[in-house]
CSV table of C-alpha atoms in Angstrom, one decimal:
chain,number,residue,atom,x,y,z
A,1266,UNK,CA,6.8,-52.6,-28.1
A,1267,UNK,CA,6.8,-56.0,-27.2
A,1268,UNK,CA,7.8,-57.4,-23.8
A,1269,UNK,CA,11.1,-58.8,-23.5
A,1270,UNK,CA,11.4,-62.6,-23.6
A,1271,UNK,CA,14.7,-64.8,-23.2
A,1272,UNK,CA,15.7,-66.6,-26.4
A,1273,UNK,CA,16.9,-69.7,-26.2
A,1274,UNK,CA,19.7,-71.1,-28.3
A,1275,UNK,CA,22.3,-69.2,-31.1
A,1276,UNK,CA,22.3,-69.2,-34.8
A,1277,UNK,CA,25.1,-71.5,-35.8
A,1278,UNK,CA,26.8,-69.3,-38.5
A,1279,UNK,CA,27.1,-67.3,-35.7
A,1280,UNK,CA,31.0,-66.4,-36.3
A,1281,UNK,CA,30.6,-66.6,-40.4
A,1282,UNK,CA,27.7,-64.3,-40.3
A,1283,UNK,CA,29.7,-61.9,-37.5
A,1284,UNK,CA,32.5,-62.3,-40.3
A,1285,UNK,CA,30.3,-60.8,-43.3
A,1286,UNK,CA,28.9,-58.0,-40.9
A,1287,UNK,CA,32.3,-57.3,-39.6
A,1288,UNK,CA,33.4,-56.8,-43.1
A,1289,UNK,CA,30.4,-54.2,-44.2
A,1290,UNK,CA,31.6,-52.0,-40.7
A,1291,UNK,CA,35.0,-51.4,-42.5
A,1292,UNK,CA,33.3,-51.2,-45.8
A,1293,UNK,CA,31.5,-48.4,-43.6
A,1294,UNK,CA,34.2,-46.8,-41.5
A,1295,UNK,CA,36.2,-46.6,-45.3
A,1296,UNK,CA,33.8,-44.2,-46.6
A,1297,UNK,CA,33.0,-42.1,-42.9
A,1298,UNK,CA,37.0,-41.9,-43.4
A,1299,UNK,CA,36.8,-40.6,-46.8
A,1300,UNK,CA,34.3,-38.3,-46.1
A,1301,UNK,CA,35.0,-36.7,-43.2
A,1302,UNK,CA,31.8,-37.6,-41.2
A,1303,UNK,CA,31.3,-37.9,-37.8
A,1304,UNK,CA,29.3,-40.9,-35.9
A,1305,UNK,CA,28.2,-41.1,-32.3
A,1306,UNK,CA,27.3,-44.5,-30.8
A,1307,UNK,CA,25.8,-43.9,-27.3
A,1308,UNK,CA,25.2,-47.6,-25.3
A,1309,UNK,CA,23.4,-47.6,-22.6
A,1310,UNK,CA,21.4,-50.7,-20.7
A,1311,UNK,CA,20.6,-52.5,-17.5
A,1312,UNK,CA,23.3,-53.9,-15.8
A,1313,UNK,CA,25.3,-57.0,-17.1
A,1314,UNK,CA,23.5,-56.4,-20.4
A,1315,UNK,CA,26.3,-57.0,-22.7
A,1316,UNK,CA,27.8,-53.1,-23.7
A,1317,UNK,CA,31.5,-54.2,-23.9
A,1318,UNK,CA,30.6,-57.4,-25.6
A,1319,UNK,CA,28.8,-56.1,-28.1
A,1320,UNK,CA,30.7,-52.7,-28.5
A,1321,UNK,CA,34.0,-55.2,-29.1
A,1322,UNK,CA,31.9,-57.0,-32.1
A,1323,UNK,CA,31.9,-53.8,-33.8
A,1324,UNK,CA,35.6,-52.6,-32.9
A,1325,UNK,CA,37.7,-55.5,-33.6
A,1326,UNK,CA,38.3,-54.9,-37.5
A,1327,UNK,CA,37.8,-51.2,-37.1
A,1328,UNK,CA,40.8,-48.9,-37.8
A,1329,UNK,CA,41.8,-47.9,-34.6
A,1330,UNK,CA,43.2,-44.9,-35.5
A,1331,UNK,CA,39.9,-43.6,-36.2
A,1332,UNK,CA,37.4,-45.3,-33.6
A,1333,UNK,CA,37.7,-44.9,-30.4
A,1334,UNK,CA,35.5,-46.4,-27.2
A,1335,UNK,CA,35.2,-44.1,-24.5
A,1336,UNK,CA,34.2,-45.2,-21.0
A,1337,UNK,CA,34.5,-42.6,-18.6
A,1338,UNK,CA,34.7,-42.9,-14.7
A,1339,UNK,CA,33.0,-40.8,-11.9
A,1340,UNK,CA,33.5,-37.1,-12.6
A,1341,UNK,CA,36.7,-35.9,-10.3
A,1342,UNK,CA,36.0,-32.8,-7.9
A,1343,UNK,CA,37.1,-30.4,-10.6
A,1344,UNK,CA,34.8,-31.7,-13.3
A,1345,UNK,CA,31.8,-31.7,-10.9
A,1346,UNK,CA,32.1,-28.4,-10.9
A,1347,UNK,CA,31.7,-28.1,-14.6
A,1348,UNK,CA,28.9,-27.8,-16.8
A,1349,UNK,CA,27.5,-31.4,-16.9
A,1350,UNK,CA,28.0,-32.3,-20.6
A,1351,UNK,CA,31.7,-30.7,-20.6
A,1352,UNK,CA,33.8,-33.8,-20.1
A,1353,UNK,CA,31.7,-35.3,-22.7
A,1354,UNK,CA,32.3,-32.7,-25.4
A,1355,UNK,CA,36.6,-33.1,-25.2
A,1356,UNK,CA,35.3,-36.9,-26.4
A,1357,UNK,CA,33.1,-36.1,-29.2
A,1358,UNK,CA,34.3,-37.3,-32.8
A,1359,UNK,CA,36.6,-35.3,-35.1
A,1360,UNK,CA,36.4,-35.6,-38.8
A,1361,UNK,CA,36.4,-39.1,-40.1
A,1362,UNK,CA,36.0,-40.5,-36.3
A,1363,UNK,CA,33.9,-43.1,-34.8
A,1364,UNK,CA,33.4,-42.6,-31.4
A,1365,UNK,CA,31.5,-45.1,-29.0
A,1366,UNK,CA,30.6,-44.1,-25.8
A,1367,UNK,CA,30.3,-47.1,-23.1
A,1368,UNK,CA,27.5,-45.1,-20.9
A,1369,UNK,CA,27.4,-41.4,-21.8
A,1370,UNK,CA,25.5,-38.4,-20.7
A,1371,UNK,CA,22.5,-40.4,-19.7
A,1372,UNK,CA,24.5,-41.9,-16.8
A,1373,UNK,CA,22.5,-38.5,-15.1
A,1374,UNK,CA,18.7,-40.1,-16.4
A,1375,UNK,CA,19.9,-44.0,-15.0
A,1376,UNK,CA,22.3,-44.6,-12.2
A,1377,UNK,CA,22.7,-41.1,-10.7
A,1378,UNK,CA,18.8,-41.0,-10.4
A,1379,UNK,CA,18.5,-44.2,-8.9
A,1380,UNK,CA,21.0,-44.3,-6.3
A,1381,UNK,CA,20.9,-40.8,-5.8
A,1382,UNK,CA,24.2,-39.3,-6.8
A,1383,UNK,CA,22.7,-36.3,-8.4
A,1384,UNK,CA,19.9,-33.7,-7.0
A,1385,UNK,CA,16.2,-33.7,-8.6
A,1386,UNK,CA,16.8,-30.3,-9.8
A,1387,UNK,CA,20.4,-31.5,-11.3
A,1388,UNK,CA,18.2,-34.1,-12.8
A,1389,UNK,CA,15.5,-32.1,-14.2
A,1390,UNK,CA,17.7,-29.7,-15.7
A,1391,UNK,CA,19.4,-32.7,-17.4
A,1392,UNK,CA,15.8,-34.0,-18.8
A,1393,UNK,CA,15.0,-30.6,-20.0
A,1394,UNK,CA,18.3,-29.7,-22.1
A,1395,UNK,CA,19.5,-33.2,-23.7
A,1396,UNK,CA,17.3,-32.9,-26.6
A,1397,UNK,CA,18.5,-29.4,-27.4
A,1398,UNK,CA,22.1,-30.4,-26.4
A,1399,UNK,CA,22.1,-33.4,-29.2
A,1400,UNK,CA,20.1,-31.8,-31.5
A,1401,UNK,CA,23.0,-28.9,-31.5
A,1402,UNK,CA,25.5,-32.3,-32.0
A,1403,UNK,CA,23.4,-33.0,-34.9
A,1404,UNK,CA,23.3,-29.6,-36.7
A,1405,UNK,CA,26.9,-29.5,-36.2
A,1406,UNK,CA,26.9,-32.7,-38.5
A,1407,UNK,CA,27.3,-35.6,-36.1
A,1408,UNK,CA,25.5,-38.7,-36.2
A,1409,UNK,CA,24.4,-40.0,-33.3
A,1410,UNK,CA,22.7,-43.1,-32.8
A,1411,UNK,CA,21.4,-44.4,-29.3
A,1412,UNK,CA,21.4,-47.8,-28.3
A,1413,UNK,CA,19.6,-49.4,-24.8
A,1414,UNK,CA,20.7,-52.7,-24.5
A,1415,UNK,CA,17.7,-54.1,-22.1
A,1416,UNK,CA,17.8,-58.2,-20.6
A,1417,UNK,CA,14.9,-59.6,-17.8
A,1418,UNK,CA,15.5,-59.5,-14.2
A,1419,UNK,CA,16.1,-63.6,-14.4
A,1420,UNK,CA,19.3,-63.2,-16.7
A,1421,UNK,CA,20.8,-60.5,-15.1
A,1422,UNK,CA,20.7,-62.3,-11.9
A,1423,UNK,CA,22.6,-64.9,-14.0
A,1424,UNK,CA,24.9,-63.3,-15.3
A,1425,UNK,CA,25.6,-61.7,-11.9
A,1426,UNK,CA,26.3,-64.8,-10.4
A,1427,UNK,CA,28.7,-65.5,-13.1
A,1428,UNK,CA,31.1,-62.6,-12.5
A,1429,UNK,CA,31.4,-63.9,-9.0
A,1430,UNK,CA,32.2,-67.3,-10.2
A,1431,UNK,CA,34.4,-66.5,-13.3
A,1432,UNK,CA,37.6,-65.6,-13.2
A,1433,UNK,CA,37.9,-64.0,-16.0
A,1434,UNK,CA,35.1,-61.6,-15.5
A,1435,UNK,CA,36.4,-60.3,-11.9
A,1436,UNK,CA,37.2,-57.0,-13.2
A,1437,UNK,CA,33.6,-56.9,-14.1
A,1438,UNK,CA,32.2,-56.5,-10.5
A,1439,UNK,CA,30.8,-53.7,-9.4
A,1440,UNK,CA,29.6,-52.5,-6.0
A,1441,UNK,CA,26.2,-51.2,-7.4
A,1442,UNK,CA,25.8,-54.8,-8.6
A,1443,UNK,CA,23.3,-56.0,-5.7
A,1444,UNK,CA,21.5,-52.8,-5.9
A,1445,UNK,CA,20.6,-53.8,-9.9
A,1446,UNK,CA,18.2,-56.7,-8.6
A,1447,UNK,CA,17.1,-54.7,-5.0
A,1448,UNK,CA,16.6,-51.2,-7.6
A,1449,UNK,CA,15.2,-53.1,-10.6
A,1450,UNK,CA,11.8,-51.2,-10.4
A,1451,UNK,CA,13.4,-48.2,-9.7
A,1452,UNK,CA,16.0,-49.2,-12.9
A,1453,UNK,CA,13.0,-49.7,-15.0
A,1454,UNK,CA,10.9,-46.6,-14.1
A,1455,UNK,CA,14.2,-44.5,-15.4
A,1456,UNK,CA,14.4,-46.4,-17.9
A,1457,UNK,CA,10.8,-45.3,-19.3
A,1458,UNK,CA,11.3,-42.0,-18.5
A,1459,UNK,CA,14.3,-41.8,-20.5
A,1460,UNK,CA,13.5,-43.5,-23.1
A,1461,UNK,CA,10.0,-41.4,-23.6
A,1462,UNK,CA,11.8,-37.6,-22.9
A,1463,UNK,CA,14.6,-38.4,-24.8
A,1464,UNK,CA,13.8,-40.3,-28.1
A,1465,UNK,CA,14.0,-36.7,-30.6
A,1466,UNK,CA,13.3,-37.0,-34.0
A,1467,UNK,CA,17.1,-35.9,-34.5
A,1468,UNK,CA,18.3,-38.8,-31.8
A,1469,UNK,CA,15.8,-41.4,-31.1
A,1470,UNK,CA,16.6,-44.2,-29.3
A,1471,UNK,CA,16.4,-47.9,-30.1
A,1472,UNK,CA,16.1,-50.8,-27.7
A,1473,UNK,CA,17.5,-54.1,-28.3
A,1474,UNK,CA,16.5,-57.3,-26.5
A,1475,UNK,CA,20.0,-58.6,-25.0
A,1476,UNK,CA,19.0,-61.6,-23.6
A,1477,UNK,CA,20.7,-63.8,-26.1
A,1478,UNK,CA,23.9,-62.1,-26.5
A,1479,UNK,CA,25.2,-63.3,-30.1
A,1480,UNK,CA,21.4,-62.1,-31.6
A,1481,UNK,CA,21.6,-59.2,-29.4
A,1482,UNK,CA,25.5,-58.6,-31.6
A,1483,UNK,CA,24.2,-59.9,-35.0
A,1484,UNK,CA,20.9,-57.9,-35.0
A,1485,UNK,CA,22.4,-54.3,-33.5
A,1486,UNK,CA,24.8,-54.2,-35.9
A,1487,UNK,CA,22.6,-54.9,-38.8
A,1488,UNK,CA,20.4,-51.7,-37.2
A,1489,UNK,CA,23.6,-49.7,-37.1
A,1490,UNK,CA,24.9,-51.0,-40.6
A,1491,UNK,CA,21.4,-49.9,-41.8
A,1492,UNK,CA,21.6,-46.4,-40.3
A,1493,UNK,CA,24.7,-45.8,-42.1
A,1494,UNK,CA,25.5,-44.5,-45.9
A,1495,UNK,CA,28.2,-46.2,-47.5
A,1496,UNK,CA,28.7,-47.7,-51.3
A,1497,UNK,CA,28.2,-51.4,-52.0
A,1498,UNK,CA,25.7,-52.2,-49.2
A,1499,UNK,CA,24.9,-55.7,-49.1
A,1500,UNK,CA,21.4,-55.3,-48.5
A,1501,UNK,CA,20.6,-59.1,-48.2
A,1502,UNK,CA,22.4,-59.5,-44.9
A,1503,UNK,CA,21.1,-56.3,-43.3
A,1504,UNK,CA,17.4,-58.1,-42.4
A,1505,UNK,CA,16.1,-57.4,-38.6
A,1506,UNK,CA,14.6,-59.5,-36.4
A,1507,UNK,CA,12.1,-57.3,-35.3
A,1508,UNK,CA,11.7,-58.9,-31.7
A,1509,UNK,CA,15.4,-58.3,-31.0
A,1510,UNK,CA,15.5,-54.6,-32.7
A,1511,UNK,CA,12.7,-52.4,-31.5
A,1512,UNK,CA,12.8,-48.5,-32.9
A,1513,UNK,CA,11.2,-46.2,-30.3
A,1514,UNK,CA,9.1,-43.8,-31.7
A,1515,UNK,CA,10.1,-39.8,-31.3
A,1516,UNK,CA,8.7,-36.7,-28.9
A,1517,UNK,CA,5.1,-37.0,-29.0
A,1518,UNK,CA,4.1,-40.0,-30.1
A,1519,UNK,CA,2.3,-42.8,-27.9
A,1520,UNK,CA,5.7,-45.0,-26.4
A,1521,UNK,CA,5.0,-49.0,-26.3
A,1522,UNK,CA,5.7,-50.6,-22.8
A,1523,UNK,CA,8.8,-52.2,-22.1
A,1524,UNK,CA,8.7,-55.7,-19.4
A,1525,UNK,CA,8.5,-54.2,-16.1
């Protein structure tokens, strides 16, 4: 896998080719409505990487009736107490649904590991039952597809001073924010170990170069678009750009490096 690189600029038809994708996503939902499937879209990232931005690309011609985003806050007391995945199954999508989780499950593998909000052995037993937890999902006829949303140290530092300086992005400040840039190594070594336990053959995951947010929107949802069966697929606007879009490989096989 190649390393990450910043690139510069944005395609121009940015909002007419956003338009055309926008429209193939309720081509999409149409017939996962009709047919009673069941999609799970898991985003996960660094920091600052984009998830609400890009998760709002792909919700705002949806039928909300029938996608819902789900961003769940710490666990109360009570749920702590519960099986670790319970609060997540109440969320999982009915019939027809689209459900897109903003962080999941994998909160356990990233932030909790890092900063030290769950025990190695809570950790462990996490790393050692996920697979077989979503690969239940997937028997039971859910699709899920994983996303981590990844951006260099240098633009997340950017974009961290920009919540502090934006208005509009106050409610985007967290107080693990410093710890992103004092934790990045830390960040990135959960971040490989995630990605190379965790990638099944029944949910593998796929990484997407964020730096440039309008690629990092165009080229996901072309990936997701791709992933999906639906009639009258226009094929000819579905093309990758391969250095944005990068497929990790399942259980077993050799993992490419990610930037450090």
């Amino acid at each position: 896998m190649p390393q990450l690189k910043k690139i510069e600029g944005s395609d121009a038809n940015y909002d007419a080719e956003l338009r055309l994708l926008q429209i193939e996503l309720v081509k999409a939902q149409r017939q996962i409505i009709s047919s009673g499937s069941r999609l799970l879209l898991i985003f996960e990232g660094r920091d600052t990487a984009g998830k609400d931005g890009t998760i709002k690309s792909i919700t705002e011609h949806l039928s909300p009736r029938e996608a819902h985003v789900v961003a769940l806050g710490i666990p109360s007391s009570k749920e702590s107490g519960e099986w670790y995945f319970q609060r997540y199954v109440a969320e999982l999508p009915s019939s027809g649904e689209v459900i897109l989780f903003n962080r999941s499950w994998y909160n356990r593998a990233g932030v909790e590991r890092v900063m030290g909000f769950c025990t190695n052995a809570q950790y462990q037993q996490f790393m050692t039952t996920v697979n077989e937890f979503e690969s239940l999902l997937v028997g039971s006829g859910i699709q899920i597809i994983k996303y981590y949303l990844d951006i260099d140290k240098k633009e997340q530092a950017r974009r961290l001073e920009s919540r502090k300086t934006d208005p509009l992005k106050q409610w985007e400040i967290s107080p693990f924010d410093e710890q992103a840039q004092a934790k990045w190594k830390a960040y990135s070594t959960a971040r490989d170990l995630m990605l190379k336990k965790t990638s099944s053959q029944e949910a593998p995951w796929t990484v997407v170069n964020a730096n440039n947010k309008k690629l990092t929107h165009l080229n996901l949802i072309r990936d997701l678009l791709s992933r999906i069966n639906y009639p009258n697929k226009n094929q000819k606007i579905l093309v990758l750009d391969s250095g944005i879009v990068m497929h990790c490989p399942p259980l077993g096989k050799k993992q490419p490096k990610l930037a450090p």
